[in-house]
PDB file of C-alpha atoms in Angstrom:
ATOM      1  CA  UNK M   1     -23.275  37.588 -30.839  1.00 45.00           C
ATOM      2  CA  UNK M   2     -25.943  39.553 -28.922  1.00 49.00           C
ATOM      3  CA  UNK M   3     -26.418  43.203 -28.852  1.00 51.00           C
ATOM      4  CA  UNK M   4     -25.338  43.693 -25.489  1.00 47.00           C
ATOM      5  CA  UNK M   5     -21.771  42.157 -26.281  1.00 47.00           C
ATOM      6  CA  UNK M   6     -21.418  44.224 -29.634  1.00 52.00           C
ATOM      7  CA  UNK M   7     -22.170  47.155 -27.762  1.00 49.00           C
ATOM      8  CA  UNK M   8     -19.623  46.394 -25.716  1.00 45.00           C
ATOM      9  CA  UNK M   9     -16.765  45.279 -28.089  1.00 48.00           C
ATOM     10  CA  UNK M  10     -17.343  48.790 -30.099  1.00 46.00           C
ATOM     11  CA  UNK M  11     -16.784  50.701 -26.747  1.00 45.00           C
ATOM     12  CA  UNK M  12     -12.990  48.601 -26.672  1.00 48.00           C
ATOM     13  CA  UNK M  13     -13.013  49.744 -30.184  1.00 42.00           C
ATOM     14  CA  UNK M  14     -12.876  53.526 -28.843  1.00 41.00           C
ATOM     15  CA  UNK M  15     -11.248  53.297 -25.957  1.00 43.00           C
ATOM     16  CA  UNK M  16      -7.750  54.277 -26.245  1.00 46.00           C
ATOM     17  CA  UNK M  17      -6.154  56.563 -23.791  1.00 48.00           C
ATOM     18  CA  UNK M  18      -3.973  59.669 -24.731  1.00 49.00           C
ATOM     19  CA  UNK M  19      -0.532  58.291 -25.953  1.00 50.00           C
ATOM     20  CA  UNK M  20       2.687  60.018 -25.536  1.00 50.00           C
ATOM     21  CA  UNK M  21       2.309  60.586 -21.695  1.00 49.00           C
ATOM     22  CA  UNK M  22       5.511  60.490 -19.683  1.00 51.00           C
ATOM     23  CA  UNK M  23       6.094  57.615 -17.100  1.00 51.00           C
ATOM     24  CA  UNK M  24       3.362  57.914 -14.320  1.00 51.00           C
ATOM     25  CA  UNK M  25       0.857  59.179 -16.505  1.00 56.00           C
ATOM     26  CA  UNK M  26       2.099  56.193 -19.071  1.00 60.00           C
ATOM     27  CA  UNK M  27       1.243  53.757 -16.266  1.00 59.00           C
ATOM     28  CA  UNK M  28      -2.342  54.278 -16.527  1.00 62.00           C
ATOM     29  CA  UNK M  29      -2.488  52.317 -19.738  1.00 62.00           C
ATOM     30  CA  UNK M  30      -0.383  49.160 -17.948  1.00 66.00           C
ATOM     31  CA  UNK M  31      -3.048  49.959 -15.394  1.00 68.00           C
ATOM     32  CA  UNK M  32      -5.883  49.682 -17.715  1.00 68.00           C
ATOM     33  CA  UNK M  33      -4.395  46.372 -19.666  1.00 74.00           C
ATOM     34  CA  UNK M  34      -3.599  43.621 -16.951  1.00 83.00           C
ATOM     35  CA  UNK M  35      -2.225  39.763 -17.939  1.00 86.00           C
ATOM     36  CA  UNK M  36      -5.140  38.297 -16.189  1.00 88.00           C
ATOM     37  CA  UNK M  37      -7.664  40.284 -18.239  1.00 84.00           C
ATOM     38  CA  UNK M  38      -5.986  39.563 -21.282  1.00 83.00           C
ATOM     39  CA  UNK M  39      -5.543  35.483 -21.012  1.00 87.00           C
ATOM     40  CA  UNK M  40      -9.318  35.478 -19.819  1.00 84.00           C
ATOM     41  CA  UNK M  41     -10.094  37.164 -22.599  1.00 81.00           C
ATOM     42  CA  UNK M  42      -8.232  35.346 -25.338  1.00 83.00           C
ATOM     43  CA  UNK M  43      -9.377  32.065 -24.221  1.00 87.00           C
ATOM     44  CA  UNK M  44     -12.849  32.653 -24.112  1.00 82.00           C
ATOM     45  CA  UNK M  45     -13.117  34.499 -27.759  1.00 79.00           C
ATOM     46  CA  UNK M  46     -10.880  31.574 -28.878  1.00 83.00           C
ATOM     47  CA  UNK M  47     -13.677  29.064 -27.039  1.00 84.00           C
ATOM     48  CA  UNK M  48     -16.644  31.614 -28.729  1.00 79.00           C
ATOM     49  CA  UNK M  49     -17.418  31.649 -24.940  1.00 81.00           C
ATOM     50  CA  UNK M  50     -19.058  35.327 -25.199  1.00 77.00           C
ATOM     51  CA  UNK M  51     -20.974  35.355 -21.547  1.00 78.00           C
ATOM     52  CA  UNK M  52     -17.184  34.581 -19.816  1.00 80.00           C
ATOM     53  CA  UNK M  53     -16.120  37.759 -22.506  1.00 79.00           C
ATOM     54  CA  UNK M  54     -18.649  39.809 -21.034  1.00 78.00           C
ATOM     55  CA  UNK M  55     -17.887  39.448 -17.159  1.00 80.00           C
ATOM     56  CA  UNK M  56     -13.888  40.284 -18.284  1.00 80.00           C
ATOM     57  CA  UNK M  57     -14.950  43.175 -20.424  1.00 79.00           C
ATOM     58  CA  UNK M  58     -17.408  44.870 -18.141  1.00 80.00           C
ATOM     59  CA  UNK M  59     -14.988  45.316 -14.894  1.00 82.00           C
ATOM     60  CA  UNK M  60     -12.583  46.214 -17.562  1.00 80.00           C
ATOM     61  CA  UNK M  61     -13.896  49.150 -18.939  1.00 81.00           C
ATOM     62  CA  UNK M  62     -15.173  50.060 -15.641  1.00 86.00           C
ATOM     63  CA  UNK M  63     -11.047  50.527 -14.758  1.00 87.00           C
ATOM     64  CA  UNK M  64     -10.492  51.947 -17.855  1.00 84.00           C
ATOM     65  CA  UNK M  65     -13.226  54.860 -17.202  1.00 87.00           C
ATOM     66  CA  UNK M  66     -11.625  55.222 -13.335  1.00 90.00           C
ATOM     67  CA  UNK M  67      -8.382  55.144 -14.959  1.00 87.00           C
ATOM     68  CA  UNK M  68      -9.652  58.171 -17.623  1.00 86.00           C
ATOM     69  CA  UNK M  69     -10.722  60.350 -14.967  1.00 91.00           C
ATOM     70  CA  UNK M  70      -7.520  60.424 -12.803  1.00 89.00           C
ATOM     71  CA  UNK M  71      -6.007  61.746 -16.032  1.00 85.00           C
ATOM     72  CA  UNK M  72      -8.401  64.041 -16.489  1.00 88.00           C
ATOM     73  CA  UNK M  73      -8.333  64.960 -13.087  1.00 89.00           C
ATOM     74  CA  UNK M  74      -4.829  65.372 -12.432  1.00 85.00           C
ATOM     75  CA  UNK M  75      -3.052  66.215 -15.687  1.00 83.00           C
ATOM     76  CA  UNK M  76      -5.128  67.324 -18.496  1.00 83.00           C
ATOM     77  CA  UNK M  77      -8.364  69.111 -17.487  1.00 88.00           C
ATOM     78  CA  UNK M  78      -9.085  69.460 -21.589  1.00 88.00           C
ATOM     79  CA  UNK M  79      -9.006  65.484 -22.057  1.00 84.00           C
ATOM     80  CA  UNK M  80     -12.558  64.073 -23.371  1.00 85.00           C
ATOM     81  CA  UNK M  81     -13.373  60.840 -22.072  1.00 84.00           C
ATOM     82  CA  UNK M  82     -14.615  58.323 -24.706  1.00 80.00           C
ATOM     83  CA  UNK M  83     -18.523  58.505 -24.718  1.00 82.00           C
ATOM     84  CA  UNK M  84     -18.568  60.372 -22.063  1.00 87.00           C
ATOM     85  CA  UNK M  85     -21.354  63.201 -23.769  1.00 87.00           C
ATOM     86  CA  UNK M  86     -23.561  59.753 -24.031  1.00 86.00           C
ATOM     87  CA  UNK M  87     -23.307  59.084 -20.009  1.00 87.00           C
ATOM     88  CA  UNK M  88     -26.159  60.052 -17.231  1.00 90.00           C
ATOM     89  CA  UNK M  89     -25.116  62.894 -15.090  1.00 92.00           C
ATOM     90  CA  UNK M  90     -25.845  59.047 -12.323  1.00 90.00           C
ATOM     91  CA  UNK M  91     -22.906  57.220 -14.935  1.00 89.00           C
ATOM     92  CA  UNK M  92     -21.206  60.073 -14.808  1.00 92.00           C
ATOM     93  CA  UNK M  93     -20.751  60.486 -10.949  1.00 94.00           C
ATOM     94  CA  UNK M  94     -20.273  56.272 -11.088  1.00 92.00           C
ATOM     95  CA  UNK M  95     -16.996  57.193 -13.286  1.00 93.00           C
ATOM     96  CA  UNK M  96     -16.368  59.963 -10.776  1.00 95.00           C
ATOM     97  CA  UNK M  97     -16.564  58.682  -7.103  1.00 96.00           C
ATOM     98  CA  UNK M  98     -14.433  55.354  -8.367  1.00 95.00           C
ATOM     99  CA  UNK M  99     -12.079  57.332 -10.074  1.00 94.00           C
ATOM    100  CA  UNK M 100     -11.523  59.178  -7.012  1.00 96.00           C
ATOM    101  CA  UNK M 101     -10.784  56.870  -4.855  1.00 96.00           C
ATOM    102  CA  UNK M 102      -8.311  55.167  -7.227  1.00 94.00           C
ATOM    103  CA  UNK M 103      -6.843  58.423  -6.780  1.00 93.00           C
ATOM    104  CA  UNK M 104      -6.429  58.439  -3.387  1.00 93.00           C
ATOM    105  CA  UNK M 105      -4.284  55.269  -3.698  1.00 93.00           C
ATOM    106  CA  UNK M 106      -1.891  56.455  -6.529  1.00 90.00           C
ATOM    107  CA  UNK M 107      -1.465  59.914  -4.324  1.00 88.00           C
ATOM    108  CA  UNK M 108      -0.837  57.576  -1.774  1.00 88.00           C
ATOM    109  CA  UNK M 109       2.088  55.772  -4.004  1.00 89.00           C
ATOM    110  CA  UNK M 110       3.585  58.751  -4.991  1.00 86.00           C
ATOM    111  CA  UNK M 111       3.577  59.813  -1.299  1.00 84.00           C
ATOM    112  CA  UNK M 112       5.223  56.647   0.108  1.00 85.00           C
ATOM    113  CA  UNK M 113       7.750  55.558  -2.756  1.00 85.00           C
ATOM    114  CA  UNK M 114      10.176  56.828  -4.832  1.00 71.00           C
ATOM    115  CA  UNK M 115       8.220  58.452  -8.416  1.00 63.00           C
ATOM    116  CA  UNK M 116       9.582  55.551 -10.381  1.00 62.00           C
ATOM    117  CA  UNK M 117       8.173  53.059  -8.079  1.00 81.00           C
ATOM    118  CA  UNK M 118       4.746  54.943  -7.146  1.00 84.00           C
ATOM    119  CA  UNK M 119       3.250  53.741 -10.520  1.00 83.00           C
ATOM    120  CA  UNK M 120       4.387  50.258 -10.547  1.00 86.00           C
ATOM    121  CA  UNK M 121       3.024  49.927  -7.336  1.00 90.00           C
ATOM    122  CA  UNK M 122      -0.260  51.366  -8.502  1.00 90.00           C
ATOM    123  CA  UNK M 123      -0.402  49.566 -11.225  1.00 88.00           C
ATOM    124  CA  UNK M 124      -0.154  45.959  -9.459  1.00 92.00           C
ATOM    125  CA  UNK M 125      -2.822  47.518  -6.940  1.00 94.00           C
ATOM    126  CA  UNK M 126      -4.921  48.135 -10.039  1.00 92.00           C
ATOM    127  CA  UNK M 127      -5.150  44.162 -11.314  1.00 92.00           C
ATOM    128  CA  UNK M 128      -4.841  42.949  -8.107  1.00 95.00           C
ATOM    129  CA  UNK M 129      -8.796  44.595  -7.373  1.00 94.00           C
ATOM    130  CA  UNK M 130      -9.754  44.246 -11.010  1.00 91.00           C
ATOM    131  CA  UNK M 131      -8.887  40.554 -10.835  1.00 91.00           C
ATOM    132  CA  UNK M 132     -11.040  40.121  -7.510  1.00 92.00           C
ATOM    133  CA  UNK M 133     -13.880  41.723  -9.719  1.00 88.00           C
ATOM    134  CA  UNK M 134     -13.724  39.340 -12.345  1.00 86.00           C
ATOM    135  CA  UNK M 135     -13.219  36.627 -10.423  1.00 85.00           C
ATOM    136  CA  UNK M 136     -16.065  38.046  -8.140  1.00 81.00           C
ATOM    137  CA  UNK M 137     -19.757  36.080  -9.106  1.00 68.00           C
ATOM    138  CA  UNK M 138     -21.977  38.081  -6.577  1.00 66.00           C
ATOM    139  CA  UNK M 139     -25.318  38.110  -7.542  1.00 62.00           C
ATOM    140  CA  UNK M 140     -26.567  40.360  -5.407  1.00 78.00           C
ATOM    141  CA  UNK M 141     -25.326  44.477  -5.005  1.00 80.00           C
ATOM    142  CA  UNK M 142     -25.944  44.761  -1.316  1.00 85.00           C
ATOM    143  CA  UNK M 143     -23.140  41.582  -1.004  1.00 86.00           C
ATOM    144  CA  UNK M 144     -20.459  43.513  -2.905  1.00 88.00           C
ATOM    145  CA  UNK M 145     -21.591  46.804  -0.386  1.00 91.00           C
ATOM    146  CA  UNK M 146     -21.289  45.238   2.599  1.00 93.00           C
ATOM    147  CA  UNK M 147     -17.986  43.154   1.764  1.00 93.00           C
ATOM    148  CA  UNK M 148     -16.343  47.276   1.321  1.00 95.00           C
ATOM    149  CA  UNK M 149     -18.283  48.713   4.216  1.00 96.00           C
ATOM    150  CA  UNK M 150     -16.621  45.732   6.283  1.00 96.00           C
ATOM    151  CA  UNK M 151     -13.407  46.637   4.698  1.00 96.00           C
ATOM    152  CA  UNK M 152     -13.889  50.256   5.640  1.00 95.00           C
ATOM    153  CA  UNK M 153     -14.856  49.273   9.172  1.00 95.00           C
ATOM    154  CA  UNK M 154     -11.407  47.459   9.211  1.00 94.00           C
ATOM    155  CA  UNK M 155      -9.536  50.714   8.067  1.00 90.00           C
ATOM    156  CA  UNK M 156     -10.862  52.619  10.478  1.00 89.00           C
ATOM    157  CA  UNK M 157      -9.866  50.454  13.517  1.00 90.00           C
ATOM    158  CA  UNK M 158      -6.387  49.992  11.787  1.00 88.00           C
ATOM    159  CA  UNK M 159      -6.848  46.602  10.454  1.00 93.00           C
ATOM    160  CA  UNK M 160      -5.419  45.589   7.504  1.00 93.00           C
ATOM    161  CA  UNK M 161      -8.675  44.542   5.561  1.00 94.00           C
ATOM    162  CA  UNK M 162      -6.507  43.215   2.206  1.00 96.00           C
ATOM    163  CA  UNK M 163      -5.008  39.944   2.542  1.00 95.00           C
ATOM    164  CA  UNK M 164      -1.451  39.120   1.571  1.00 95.00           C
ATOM    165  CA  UNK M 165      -2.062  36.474  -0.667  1.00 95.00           C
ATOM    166  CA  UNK M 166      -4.855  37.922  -3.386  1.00 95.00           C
ATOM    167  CA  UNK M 167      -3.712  41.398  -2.703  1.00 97.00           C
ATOM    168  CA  UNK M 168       0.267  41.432  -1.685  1.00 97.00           C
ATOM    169  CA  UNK M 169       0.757  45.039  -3.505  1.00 96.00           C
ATOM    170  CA  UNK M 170      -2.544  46.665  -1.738  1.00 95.00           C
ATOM    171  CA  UNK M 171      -1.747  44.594   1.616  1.00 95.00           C
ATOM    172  CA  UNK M 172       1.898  46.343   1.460  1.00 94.00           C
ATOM    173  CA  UNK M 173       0.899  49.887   0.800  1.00 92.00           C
ATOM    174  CA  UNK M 174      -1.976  49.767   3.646  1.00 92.00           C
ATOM    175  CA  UNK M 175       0.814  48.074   6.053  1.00 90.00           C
ATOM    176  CA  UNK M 176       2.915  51.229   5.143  1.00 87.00           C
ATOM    177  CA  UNK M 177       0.149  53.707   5.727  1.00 84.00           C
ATOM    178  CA  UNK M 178      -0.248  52.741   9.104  1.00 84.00           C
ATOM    179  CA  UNK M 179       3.377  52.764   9.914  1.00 83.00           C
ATOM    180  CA  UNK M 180       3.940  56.127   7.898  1.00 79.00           C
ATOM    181  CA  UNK M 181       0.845  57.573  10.159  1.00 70.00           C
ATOM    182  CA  UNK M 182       2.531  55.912  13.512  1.00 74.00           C
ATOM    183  CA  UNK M 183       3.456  59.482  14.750  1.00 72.00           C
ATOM    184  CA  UNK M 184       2.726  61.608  12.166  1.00 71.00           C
ATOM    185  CA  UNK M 185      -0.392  62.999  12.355  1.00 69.00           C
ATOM    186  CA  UNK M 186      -0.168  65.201   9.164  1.00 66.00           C
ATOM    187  CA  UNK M 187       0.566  61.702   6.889  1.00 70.00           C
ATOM    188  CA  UNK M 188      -2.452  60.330   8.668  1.00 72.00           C
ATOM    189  CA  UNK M 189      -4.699  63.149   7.996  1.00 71.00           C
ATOM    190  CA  UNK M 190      -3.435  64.240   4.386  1.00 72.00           C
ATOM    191  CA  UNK M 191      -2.909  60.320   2.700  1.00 75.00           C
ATOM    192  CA  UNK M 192      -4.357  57.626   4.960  1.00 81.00           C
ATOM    193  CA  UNK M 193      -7.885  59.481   5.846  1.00 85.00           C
ATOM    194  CA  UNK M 194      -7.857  60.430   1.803  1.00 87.00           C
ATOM    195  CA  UNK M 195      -8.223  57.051   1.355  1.00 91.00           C
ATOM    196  CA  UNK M 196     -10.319  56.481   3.515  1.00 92.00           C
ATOM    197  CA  UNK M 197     -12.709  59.166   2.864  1.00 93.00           C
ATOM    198  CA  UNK M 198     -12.598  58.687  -0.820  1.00 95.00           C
ATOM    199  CA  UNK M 199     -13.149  54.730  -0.616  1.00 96.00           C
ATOM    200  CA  UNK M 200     -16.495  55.628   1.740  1.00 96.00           C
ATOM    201  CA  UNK M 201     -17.597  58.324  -0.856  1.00 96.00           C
ATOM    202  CA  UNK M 202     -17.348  55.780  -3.461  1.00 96.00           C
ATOM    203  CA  UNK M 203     -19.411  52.919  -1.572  1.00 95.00           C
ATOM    204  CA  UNK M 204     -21.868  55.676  -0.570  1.00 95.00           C
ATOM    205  CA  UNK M 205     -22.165  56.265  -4.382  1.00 94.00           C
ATOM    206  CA  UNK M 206     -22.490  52.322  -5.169  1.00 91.00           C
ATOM    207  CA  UNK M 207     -25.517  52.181  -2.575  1.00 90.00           C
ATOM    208  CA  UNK M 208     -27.522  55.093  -3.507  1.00 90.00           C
ATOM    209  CA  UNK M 209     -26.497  55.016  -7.405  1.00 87.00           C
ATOM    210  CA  UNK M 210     -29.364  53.328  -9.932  1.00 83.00           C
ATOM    211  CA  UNK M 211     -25.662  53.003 -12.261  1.00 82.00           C
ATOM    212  CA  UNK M 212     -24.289  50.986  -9.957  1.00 82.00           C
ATOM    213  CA  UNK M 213     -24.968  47.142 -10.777  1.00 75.00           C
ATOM    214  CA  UNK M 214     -23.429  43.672 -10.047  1.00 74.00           C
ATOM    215  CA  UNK M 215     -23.089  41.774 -13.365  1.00 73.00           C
ATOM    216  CA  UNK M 216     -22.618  38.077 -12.934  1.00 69.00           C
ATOM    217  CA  UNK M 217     -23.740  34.534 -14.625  1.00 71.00           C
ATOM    218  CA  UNK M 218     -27.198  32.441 -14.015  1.00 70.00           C
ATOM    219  CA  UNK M 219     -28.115  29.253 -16.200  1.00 69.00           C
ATOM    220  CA  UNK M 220     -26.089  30.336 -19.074  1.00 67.00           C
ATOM    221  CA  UNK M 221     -27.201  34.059 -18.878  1.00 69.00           C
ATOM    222  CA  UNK M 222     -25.639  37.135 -17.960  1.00 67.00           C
ATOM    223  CA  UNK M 223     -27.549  38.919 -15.336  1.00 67.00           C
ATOM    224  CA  UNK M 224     -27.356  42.477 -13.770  1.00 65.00           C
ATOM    225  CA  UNK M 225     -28.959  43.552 -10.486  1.00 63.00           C
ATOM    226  CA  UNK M 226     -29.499  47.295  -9.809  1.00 62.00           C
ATOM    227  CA  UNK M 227     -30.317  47.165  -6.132  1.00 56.00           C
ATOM    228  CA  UNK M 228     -32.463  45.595  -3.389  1.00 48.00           C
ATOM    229  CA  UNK M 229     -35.887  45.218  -4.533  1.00 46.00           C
ATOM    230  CA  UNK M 230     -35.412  45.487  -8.361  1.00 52.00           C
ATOM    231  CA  UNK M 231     -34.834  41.786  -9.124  1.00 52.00           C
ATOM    232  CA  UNK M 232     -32.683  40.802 -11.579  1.00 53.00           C
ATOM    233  CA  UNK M 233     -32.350  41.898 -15.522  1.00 53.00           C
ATOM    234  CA  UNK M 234     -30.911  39.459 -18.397  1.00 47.00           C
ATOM    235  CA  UNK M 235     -28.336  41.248 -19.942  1.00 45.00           C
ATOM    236  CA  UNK M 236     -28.082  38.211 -22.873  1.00 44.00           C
ATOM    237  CA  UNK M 237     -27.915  34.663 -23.101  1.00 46.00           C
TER     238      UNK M 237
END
């Protein structure tokens, strides 16, 4: 097992969120641990297959720090994220700008459904974009910008930029943001443009953030690339 992937594995080792927490707040753990992570995961430790490991865990934790800050953000100003004294003030603002624009959707959630409901719905929103990340083998960074800047671009001319197959949660809830905003300009303004706002802010981030890398696998080896220009780092192999 290479250094990279131990590194990893003790971060899961850490990373537990706050238990105790009443139903929403609960949620964020369901959030954090999706089906689809978990089966990936078994089979390749069961199949020693540690690069497949690697592109689960990585996206995974990258949740689970999004995940940490909306609690911290919303409920307990005093929580300490795991490692988070070890981060850049750039890793740091990568945690930040994703965390707030997963946000944005649960305020959304809570807005449109019933509280019981708004963090179910959240949470299926949750694995439904984690999934696409593991799933996702981009090898370049300015791919993965310009899929979201498209999807932006579709926001803003109300177009529904999340299919219903791969996404039927995150299709649903955008569906119902336009028709919530149809004649009510303060839902439009206080939810929908939140959203909005805070996705841009985050895809902003991704471009102009050195923290900000596409992982993915080459000839056997796991690969990172930082941005246009840098060329590509092996991560292991």
């Amino acid at each position: 097992m290479t250094k990279a992937f131990s590194d990893l594995m003790k971060l899961k080792e850490v990373f537990i969120m706050p238990q105790g927490l009443p139903p929403l707040e609960r949620l964020l753990i369901d959030a954090s641990n999706d089906p689809y992570s978990r089966s990936k995961l078994q089979e390749a430790f069961k199949n020693e297959d540690y690069t497949t490991a690697y592109l689960v865990l990585a996206p995974h934790f990258a949740y689970a720090y999004g995940l940490q800050w909306i609690y911290k953000a919303r409920w307990n100003s005093n929580y300490k994220i795991p490692l988070w004294r070890s981060f850049t003030n750039p890793g740091r603002q990568c945690v930040k700008a994703f965390g707030d624009f997963l946000n944005a959707l649960l305020e959304v959630c809570r807005e449109i459904y019933i509280y019981e409901n708004a963090g179910e719905m959240f949470k299926y929103i949750v694995w439904e974009l984690k999934k696409e990340e593991i799933d996702w083998q981009v090898s370049k960074k300015s791919e993965v910008i310009k899929t979201h800047q498209n999807r932006i671009g579709k926001l803003k001319k109300r177009e529904n930029p999340y299919n219903s197959e791969d996404f039927p949660h995150l299709h649903r809830l955008i569906g119902e943001c336009f028709d919530a905003g149809d004649g009510n300009n303060l839902f439009r303004i206080n939810y929908f443009l939140v959203i909005t706002r805070a996705y841009s802010a985050w895809v902003a981030d991704m471009q102009s953030n050195p923290s900000w890398v596409t992982i993915f696998q080459e000839n056997g080896k796991i690969l990172h690339h930082a941005s246009q220009g840098k060329g590509k780092k092996c991560l292991f192999q």
